[in-house]
């Protein structure tokens, strides 16, 4: 009989919670959007591949490729925020970004659902609250558009919006 230490059990439970958040993200948001916007996805990817180094388009293409992800139509603005704000693509990083965005004034249903999924990570509540407060103090980013920024310099936008 194999027994696990408390540390190993804690790790396994955390992994299950992360898988739950990933499942919700994939099946409540990503898959439906990919299904309904298949053609648009190819057009966006072509546009990204033509982008010059140092631009949002280039960096978004690199982010997606590095994480083995496809463009998700209607989520370009969301991915743009990952780049500008510097949040990773893990479940906890996603929740941190949603906490920031909620604090920054984003009250759409996706933001609320994913921010609320942070409840299953009590060990991260302080970090989520810290990101929420950071968002409250920061320049409003919700209306920033991928289409308007695709050719803009990434570092300039990071400086403008990630000031706290």
Coordinates of N, CA and C in Angstrom, one line a residue:
X1 N 0.8 -1.2 0.0 CA 0.0 0.0 0.0 C 0.9 1.2 0.0
X2 N 0.6 2.2 -0.9 CA 1.3 3.4 -1.0 C 0.6 4.5 -0.2
X3 N 1.3 5.1 0.6 CA 0.7 6.3 1.4 C 1.4 7.5 0.9
X4 N 0.6 8.6 0.8 CA 1.1 9.9 0.4 C 1.3 10.8 1.6
X5 N 2.3 11.6 1.5 CA 2.6 12.6 2.6 C 1.5 13.7 2.4
X6 N 1.4 14.5 3.5 CA 0.5 15.6 3.4 C 0.8 16.6 2.3
X7 N 2.1 16.8 2.1 CA 2.6 17.6 1.0 C 2.2 17.1 -0.4
X8 N 2.3 15.8 -0.5 CA 1.9 15.1 -1.8 C 0.4 15.2 -2.0
X9 N -0.3 15.0 -1.0 CA -1.8 15.1 -1.1 C -2.2 16.5 -1.4
X10 N -1.6 17.5 -0.8 CA -1.9 18.9 -1.0 C -1.6 19.2 -2.5
X11 N -0.5 18.7 -3.0 CA -0.1 19.0 -4.4 C -1.2 18.3 -5.3
X12 N -1.6 17.1 -5.0 CA -2.6 16.4 -5.9 C -3.9 17.1 -5.9
X13 N -4.3 17.6 -4.7 CA -5.6 18.4 -4.6 C -5.5 19.7 -5.4
X14 N -4.3 20.3 -5.3 CA -4.2 21.6 -6.1 C -4.2 21.3 -7.6
X15 N -3.6 20.2 -8.0 CA -3.6 19.9 -9.4 C -5.0 19.6 -9.9
X16 N -5.8 18.9 -9.1 CA -7.3 18.7 -9.4 C -8.0 20.0 -9.6
X17 N -7.8 20.9 -8.7 CA -8.4 22.2 -8.7 C -8.0 23.0 -10.0
X18 N -6.7 22.9 -10.3 CA -6.3 23.6 -11.6 C -6.9 22.9 -12.8
X19 N -7.1 21.6 -12.8 CA -7.7 20.9 -13.9 C -9.2 21.3 -14.0
X20 N -9.8 21.5 -12.9 CA -11.2 22.0 -12.9 C -11.3 23.3 -13.6
X21 N -10.5 24.3 -13.2 CA -10.5 25.6 -13.8 C -10.2 25.5 -15.3
X22 N -9.2 24.7 -15.7 CA -8.9 24.5 -17.1 C -10.1 24.0 -17.9
X23 N -10.8 23.0 -17.3 CA -12.0 22.4 -17.9 C -13.1 23.4 -18.1
X24 N -13.3 24.3 -17.1 CA -14.3 25.3 -17.2 C -13.9 26.3 -18.3
X25 N -12.7 26.7 -18.3 CA -12.2 27.6 -19.4 C -12.4 27.0 -20.8
X26 N -12.0 25.8 -20.9 CA -12.1 25.2 -22.2 C -13.5 24.9 -22.7
X27 N -14.3 24.4 -21.8 CA -15.7 24.0 -22.3 C -16.8 25.1 -22.1
X28 N -16.5 26.1 -21.3 CA -17.5 27.2 -21.2 C -17.1 28.3 -22.1
X29 N -15.9 28.5 -22.5 CA -15.5 29.6 -23.3 C -14.8 29.2 -24.6
X30 N -13.7 28.5 -24.5 CA -12.8 28.3 -25.7 C -13.5 27.5 -26.8
X31 N -14.0 26.3 -26.5 CA -14.6 25.4 -27.5 C -15.8 26.0 -28.2
X32 N -16.8 26.6 -27.4 CA -17.9 27.2 -28.1 C -17.4 28.3 -29.1
X33 N -16.5 29.2 -28.7 CA -16.0 30.3 -29.5 C -15.3 29.7 -30.8
X34 N -14.5 28.7 -30.6 CA -13.8 28.1 -31.7 C -14.7 27.5 -32.7
X35 N -15.8 26.9 -32.2 CA -16.8 26.3 -33.1 C -17.5 27.4 -33.9
X36 N -17.9 28.4 -33.3 CA -18.7 29.4 -34.0 C -17.9 30.4 -34.9
X37 N -16.6 30.5 -34.6 CA -15.8 31.4 -35.3 C -14.6 30.8 -36.0
X38 N -14.7 29.6 -36.6 CA -13.6 28.9 -37.2 C -12.9 29.6 -38.3
X39 N -13.6 30.2 -39.2 CA -13.0 30.9 -40.4 C -12.3 32.1 -39.9
X40 N -12.8 32.9 -39.0 CA -12.2 34.1 -38.5 C -10.9 33.8 -37.8
X41 N -10.8 32.6 -37.2 CA -9.5 32.2 -36.5 C -8.4 32.2 -37.5
X42 N -8.6 31.6 -38.6 CA -7.5 31.4 -39.6 C -7.1 32.8 -40.1
X43 N -8.0 33.7 -40.3 CA -7.7 35.1 -40.8 C -6.8 35.8 -39.8
X44 N -7.2 35.7 -38.5 CA -6.4 36.4 -37.4 C -5.0 35.8 -37.4
X45 N -4.9 34.5 -37.4 CA -3.6 33.8 -37.4 C -2.7 34.3 -38.5
X46 N -3.2 34.5 -39.7 CA -2.4 35.0 -40.8 C -2.0 36.4 -40.6
X47 N -2.8 37.2 -40.0 CA -2.5 38.6 -39.7 C -1.4 38.6 -38.6
X48 N -1.5 37.8 -37.6 CA -0.4 37.7 -36.6 C 0.9 37.3 -37.1
X49 N 0.9 36.3 -38.0 CA 2.2 35.8 -38.6 C 2.9 36.9 -39.4
X50 N 2.2 37.9 -39.9 CA 2.8 39.0 -40.7 C 3.3 40.1 -39.9
X51 N 3.0 40.1 -38.6 CA 3.4 41.2 -37.7 C 4.9 41.3 -37.5
X52 N 5.4 42.5 -37.3 CA 6.8 42.8 -37.1 C 7.2 42.5 -35.6
X53 N 8.4 42.1 -35.4 CA 9.0 41.9 -34.1 C 8.8 43.1 -33.2
X54 N 8.4 42.9 -32.0 CA 8.2 43.9 -31.0 C 6.8 44.5 -31.0
X55 N 5.9 44.0 -31.9 CA 4.6 44.5 -31.9 C 3.7 43.5 -31.1
X56 N 2.5 44.0 -30.8 CA 1.5 43.2 -30.1 C 1.2 42.0 -30.9
X57 N 1.0 42.1 -32.2 CA 0.7 41.0 -33.1 C 1.8 39.9 -33.1
X58 N 3.0 40.3 -33.2 CA 4.1 39.4 -33.1 C 4.2 38.7 -31.8
X59 N 4.0 39.5 -30.7 CA 4.1 38.9 -29.4 C 3.0 38.0 -29.0
X60 N 1.8 38.3 -29.6 CA 0.6 37.4 -29.4 C 0.8 36.1 -30.1
X61 N 1.3 36.2 -31.3 CA 1.6 35.0 -32.1 C 2.6 34.1 -31.4
X62 N 3.6 34.7 -30.8 CA 4.7 34.0 -30.1 C 4.1 33.3 -28.8
X63 N 3.2 34.1 -28.1 CA 2.6 33.6 -26.9 C 1.7 32.4 -27.2
X64 N 1.0 32.5 -28.2 CA 0.1 31.3 -28.6 C 0.9 30.1 -29.0
X65 N 1.9 30.4 -29.9 CA 2.8 29.3 -30.3 C 3.5 28.6 -29.1
X66 N 4.1 29.4 -28.2 CA 4.8 28.8 -27.1 C 3.9 28.0 -26.2
X67 N 2.7 28.3 -26.1 CA 1.7 27.6 -25.2 C 0.9 26.6 -26.0
X68 N 1.2 26.4 -27.3 CA 0.6 25.5 -28.2 C -1.0 25.7 -28.2
X69 N -1.3 27.0 -28.4 CA -2.7 27.4 -28.4 C -3.1 28.0 -29.8
X70 N -4.3 27.9 -30.1 CA -4.9 28.5 -31.3 C -5.5 29.9 -31.0
X71 N -5.6 30.7 -32.0 CA -6.3 32.0 -31.8 C -7.8 31.6 -31.5
X72 N -8.3 32.3 -30.6 CA -9.7 32.2 -30.2 C -10.5 33.4 -30.6
X73 N -11.2 33.5 -31.7 CA -12.0 34.7 -32.0 C -12.8 35.2 -30.9
X74 N -12.9 36.4 -30.7 CA -13.6 37.1 -29.7 C -12.8 37.1 -28.4
X75 N -11.7 36.4 -28.3 CA -10.8 36.4 -27.1 C -9.5 37.1 -27.4
X76 N -9.4 37.8 -28.6 CA -8.1 38.5 -28.9 C -7.8 39.5 -27.9
X77 N -8.8 40.3 -27.5 CA -8.6 41.3 -26.5 C -8.2 40.8 -25.1
X78 N -8.7 39.6 -24.8 CA -8.3 38.9 -23.6 C -6.8 38.6 -23.7
X79 N -6.4 38.0 -24.8 CA -5.0 37.6 -24.9 C -4.1 38.8 -25.0
X80 N -4.5 39.9 -25.5 CA -3.8 41.1 -25.5 C -3.5 41.5 -24.1
X81 N -4.4 41.4 -23.2 CA -4.2 41.7 -21.8 C -3.1 40.8 -21.1
X82 N -3.1 39.6 -21.5 CA -2.0 38.7 -21.0 C -0.7 39.3 -21.3
X83 N -0.5 39.7 -22.5 CA 0.8 40.3 -23.0 C 1.1 41.6 -22.2
X84 N 0.2 42.5 -22.2 CA 0.4 43.8 -21.7 C 0.6 43.7 -20.1
X85 N -0.2 42.9 -19.5 CA -0.1 42.9 -18.0 C 0.9 41.9 -17.5
X86 N 1.3 41.0 -18.3 CA 2.3 40.0 -18.0 C 1.9 38.8 -17.2
X87 N 0.6 38.5 -17.2 CA 0.2 37.3 -16.5 C 0.4 36.1 -17.4
X88 N 0.7 34.9 -16.8 CA 0.9 33.7 -17.5 C -0.4 33.0 -17.9
X89 N -0.3 31.8 -18.4 CA -1.4 31.1 -18.9 C -1.9 30.0 -18.0
X90 N -1.3 29.8 -16.8 CA -1.8 28.8 -15.9 C -3.1 29.2 -15.3
X91 N -3.8 28.3 -14.6 CA -5.1 28.6 -14.0 C -5.0 29.7 -13.0
X92 N -4.0 29.6 -12.1 CA -3.8 30.6 -11.0 C -3.5 32.0 -11.6
X93 N -2.6 32.0 -12.6 CA -2.2 33.2 -13.3 C -3.5 33.8 -14.0
X94 N -4.3 33.0 -14.6 CA -5.5 33.4 -15.2 C -6.4 34.1 -14.2
X95 N -6.6 33.5 -13.0 CA -7.4 34.0 -12.0 C -6.8 35.3 -11.5
X96 N -5.5 35.4 -11.3 CA -4.9 36.7 -10.9 C -5.2 37.8 -11.9
X97 N -5.2 37.5 -13.2 CA -5.5 38.5 -14.2 C -6.9 38.9 -14.1
X98 N -7.8 37.9 -13.9 CA -9.2 38.2 -13.7 C -9.5 39.1 -12.5
X99 N -8.8 38.8 -11.4 CA -8.9 39.7 -10.2 C -8.4 41.1 -10.6
X100 N -7.3 41.2 -11.3 CA -6.9 42.5 -11.7 C -7.9 43.2 -12.5
X101 N -8.5 42.5 -13.6 CA -9.5 43.1 -14.5 C -10.7 43.5 -13.7
X102 N -11.2 42.6 -12.8 CA -12.4 42.9 -12.0 C -12.1 44.2 -11.2
X103 N -11.0 44.3 -10.6 CA -10.7 45.5 -9.9 C -10.6 46.7 -10.8
X104 N -10.2 46.5 -12.0 CA -10.1 47.6 -13.0 C -11.4 48.0 -13.6
X105 N -12.5 47.3 -13.3 CA -13.8 47.7 -13.8 C -14.4 46.7 -14.7
X106 N -13.8 45.6 -15.1 CA -14.4 44.6 -16.0 C -15.4 43.8 -15.2
X107 N -16.7 43.9 -15.5 CA -17.7 43.1 -14.8 C -18.5 42.2 -15.8
X108 N -17.8 41.7 -16.9 CA -18.5 40.8 -17.8 C -18.6 39.4 -17.2
X109 N -19.4 38.6 -17.7 CA -19.7 37.3 -17.1 C -18.4 36.4 -17.1
X110 N -17.6 36.4 -18.1 CA -16.4 35.6 -18.1 C -15.4 36.0 -17.0
X111 N -15.3 37.3 -16.8 CA -14.4 37.8 -15.8 C -14.9 37.3 -14.4
X112 N -16.2 37.5 -14.2 CA -16.8 37.1 -12.9 C -16.6 35.6 -12.6
X113 N -16.9 34.8 -13.6 CA -16.9 33.4 -13.4 C -15.4 32.9 -13.1
X114 N -14.5 33.4 -13.9 CA -13.1 33.0 -13.6 C -12.5 33.6 -12.4
X115 N -12.9 34.8 -12.1 CA -12.4 35.4 -10.8 C -13.0 34.6 -9.6
X116 N -14.3 34.3 -9.7 CA -14.9 33.5 -8.7 C -14.3 32.1 -8.5
X117 N -13.8 31.6 -9.6 CA -13.2 30.2 -9.5 C -11.9 30.3 -8.6
X118 N -11.5 31.4 -8.2 CA -10.4 31.6 -7.3 C -10.8 31.1 -5.9
X119 N -12.1 31.0 -5.6 CA -12.5 30.5 -4.3 C -12.0 29.1 -4.0
X120 N -11.7 28.3 -5.0 CA -11.2 27.0 -4.8 C -9.7 27.0 -4.5
X121 N -9.0 28.1 -4.5 CA -7.6 28.2 -4.2 C -7.4 29.2 -2.9
X122 N -7.9 28.7 -1.8 CA -7.8 29.6 -0.6 C -6.3 30.0 -0.3
X123 N -5.4 29.2 -0.6 CA -4.0 29.6 -0.4 C -3.5 30.7 -1.2
X124 N -4.3 31.1 -2.3 CA -3.9 32.2 -3.2 C -4.8 33.4 -2.9
X125 N -5.7 33.4 -2.0 CA -6.6 34.5 -1.8 C -5.9 35.8 -1.6
X126 N -4.8 35.8 -0.9 CA -4.1 37.1 -0.7 C -3.5 37.6 -2.0
X127 N -3.0 36.7 -2.8 CA -2.4 37.2 -4.1 C -3.5 37.7 -5.0
X128 N -4.7 37.0 -5.0 CA -5.8 37.5 -5.8 C -6.2 38.9 -5.3
X129 N -6.3 39.1 -4.0 CA -6.7 40.4 -3.5 C -5.7 41.5 -3.9
X130 N -4.4 41.1 -3.8 CA -3.4 42.0 -4.2 C -3.6 42.5 -5.7
X131 N -3.9 41.5 -6.5 CA -4.1 41.8 -8.0 C -5.3 42.7 -8.2
X132 N -6.4 42.4 -7.4 CA -7.6 43.2 -7.5 C -7.3 44.6 -7.1
X133 N -6.6 44.8 -6.0 CA -6.2 46.2 -5.6 C -5.3 46.9 -6.7
X134 N -4.4 46.1 -7.2 CA -3.6 46.7 -8.3 C -4.4 47.1 -9.5
X135 N -5.4 46.3 -9.8 CA -6.3 46.7 -10.9 C -7.1 48.0 -10.6
X136 N -7.5 48.1 -9.4 CA -8.3 49.3 -9.0 C -7.5 50.6 -9.2
X137 N -6.2 50.5 -9.0 CA -5.3 51.7 -9.0 C -4.8 51.9 -10.5
X138 N -5.0 51.0 -11.4 CA -4.3 51.1 -12.7 C -5.2 51.8 -13.7
X139 N -4.6 52.2 -14.8 CA -5.3 52.8 -15.9 C -6.3 51.8 -16.5
X140 N -7.5 52.3 -16.8 CA -8.6 51.4 -17.3 C -8.1 50.7 -18.6
X141 N -8.2 49.4 -18.6 CA -7.7 48.7 -19.8 C -8.8 47.9 -20.6
X142 N -10.0 47.8 -20.0 CA -11.0 47.0 -20.6 C -11.3 47.3 -22.0
X143 N -11.3 48.6 -22.4 CA -11.7 48.9 -23.8 C -10.6 48.8 -24.8
X144 N -9.4 48.5 -24.3 CA -8.2 48.3 -25.2 C -8.5 47.2 -26.2
X145 N -8.4 47.6 -27.5 CA -8.7 46.7 -28.6 C -7.5 46.1 -29.3
X146 N -7.6 44.8 -29.5 CA -6.6 44.1 -30.2 C -6.4 44.7 -31.6
X147 N -7.5 44.9 -32.3 CA -7.4 45.5 -33.7 C -6.7 46.8 -33.7
X148 N -6.9 47.6 -32.7 CA -6.3 48.9 -32.7 C -4.8 48.8 -32.3
X149 N -4.4 47.7 -31.7 CA -3.0 47.7 -31.1 C -2.1 46.7 -31.8
X150 N -2.6 45.9 -32.8 CA -1.9 44.8 -33.4 C -0.5 45.2 -33.9
X151 N -0.4 46.5 -34.4 CA 0.9 46.9 -35.0 C 1.6 47.9 -34.0
X152 N 1.1 48.1 -32.8 CA 1.7 49.0 -31.8 C 2.8 48.2 -31.1
X153 N 3.8 49.0 -30.6 CA 4.9 48.4 -29.9 C 4.5 47.9 -28.5
X154 N 4.8 46.7 -28.2 CA 4.3 46.0 -27.0 C 4.9 46.7 -25.8
X155 N 6.2 47.1 -25.8 CA 6.8 47.7 -24.6 C 6.1 49.0 -24.2
X156 N 5.7 49.8 -25.3 CA 5.1 51.1 -25.0 C 3.7 50.9 -24.3
X157 N 3.0 49.9 -24.8 CA 1.7 49.6 -24.2 C 1.8 49.1 -22.8
X158 N 2.8 48.2 -22.5 CA 3.1 47.7 -21.2 C 3.4 48.9 -20.2
X159 N 4.2 49.9 -20.7 CA 4.5 51.0 -19.9 C 3.2 51.8 -19.6
X160 N 2.4 52.0 -20.5 CA 1.1 52.8 -20.4 C 0.2 52.1 -19.4
X161 N -0.1 50.8 -19.6 CA -1.1 50.1 -18.8 C -0.7 49.4 -17.6
X162 N 0.6 49.0 -17.5 CA 1.0 48.2 -16.4 C 1.9 49.1 -15.5
X163 N 1.3 50.1 -14.9 CA 2.1 51.2 -14.2 C 2.2 51.0 -12.7
X164 N 1.4 50.1 -12.2 CA 1.4 50.0 -10.7 C 2.5 49.0 -10.2

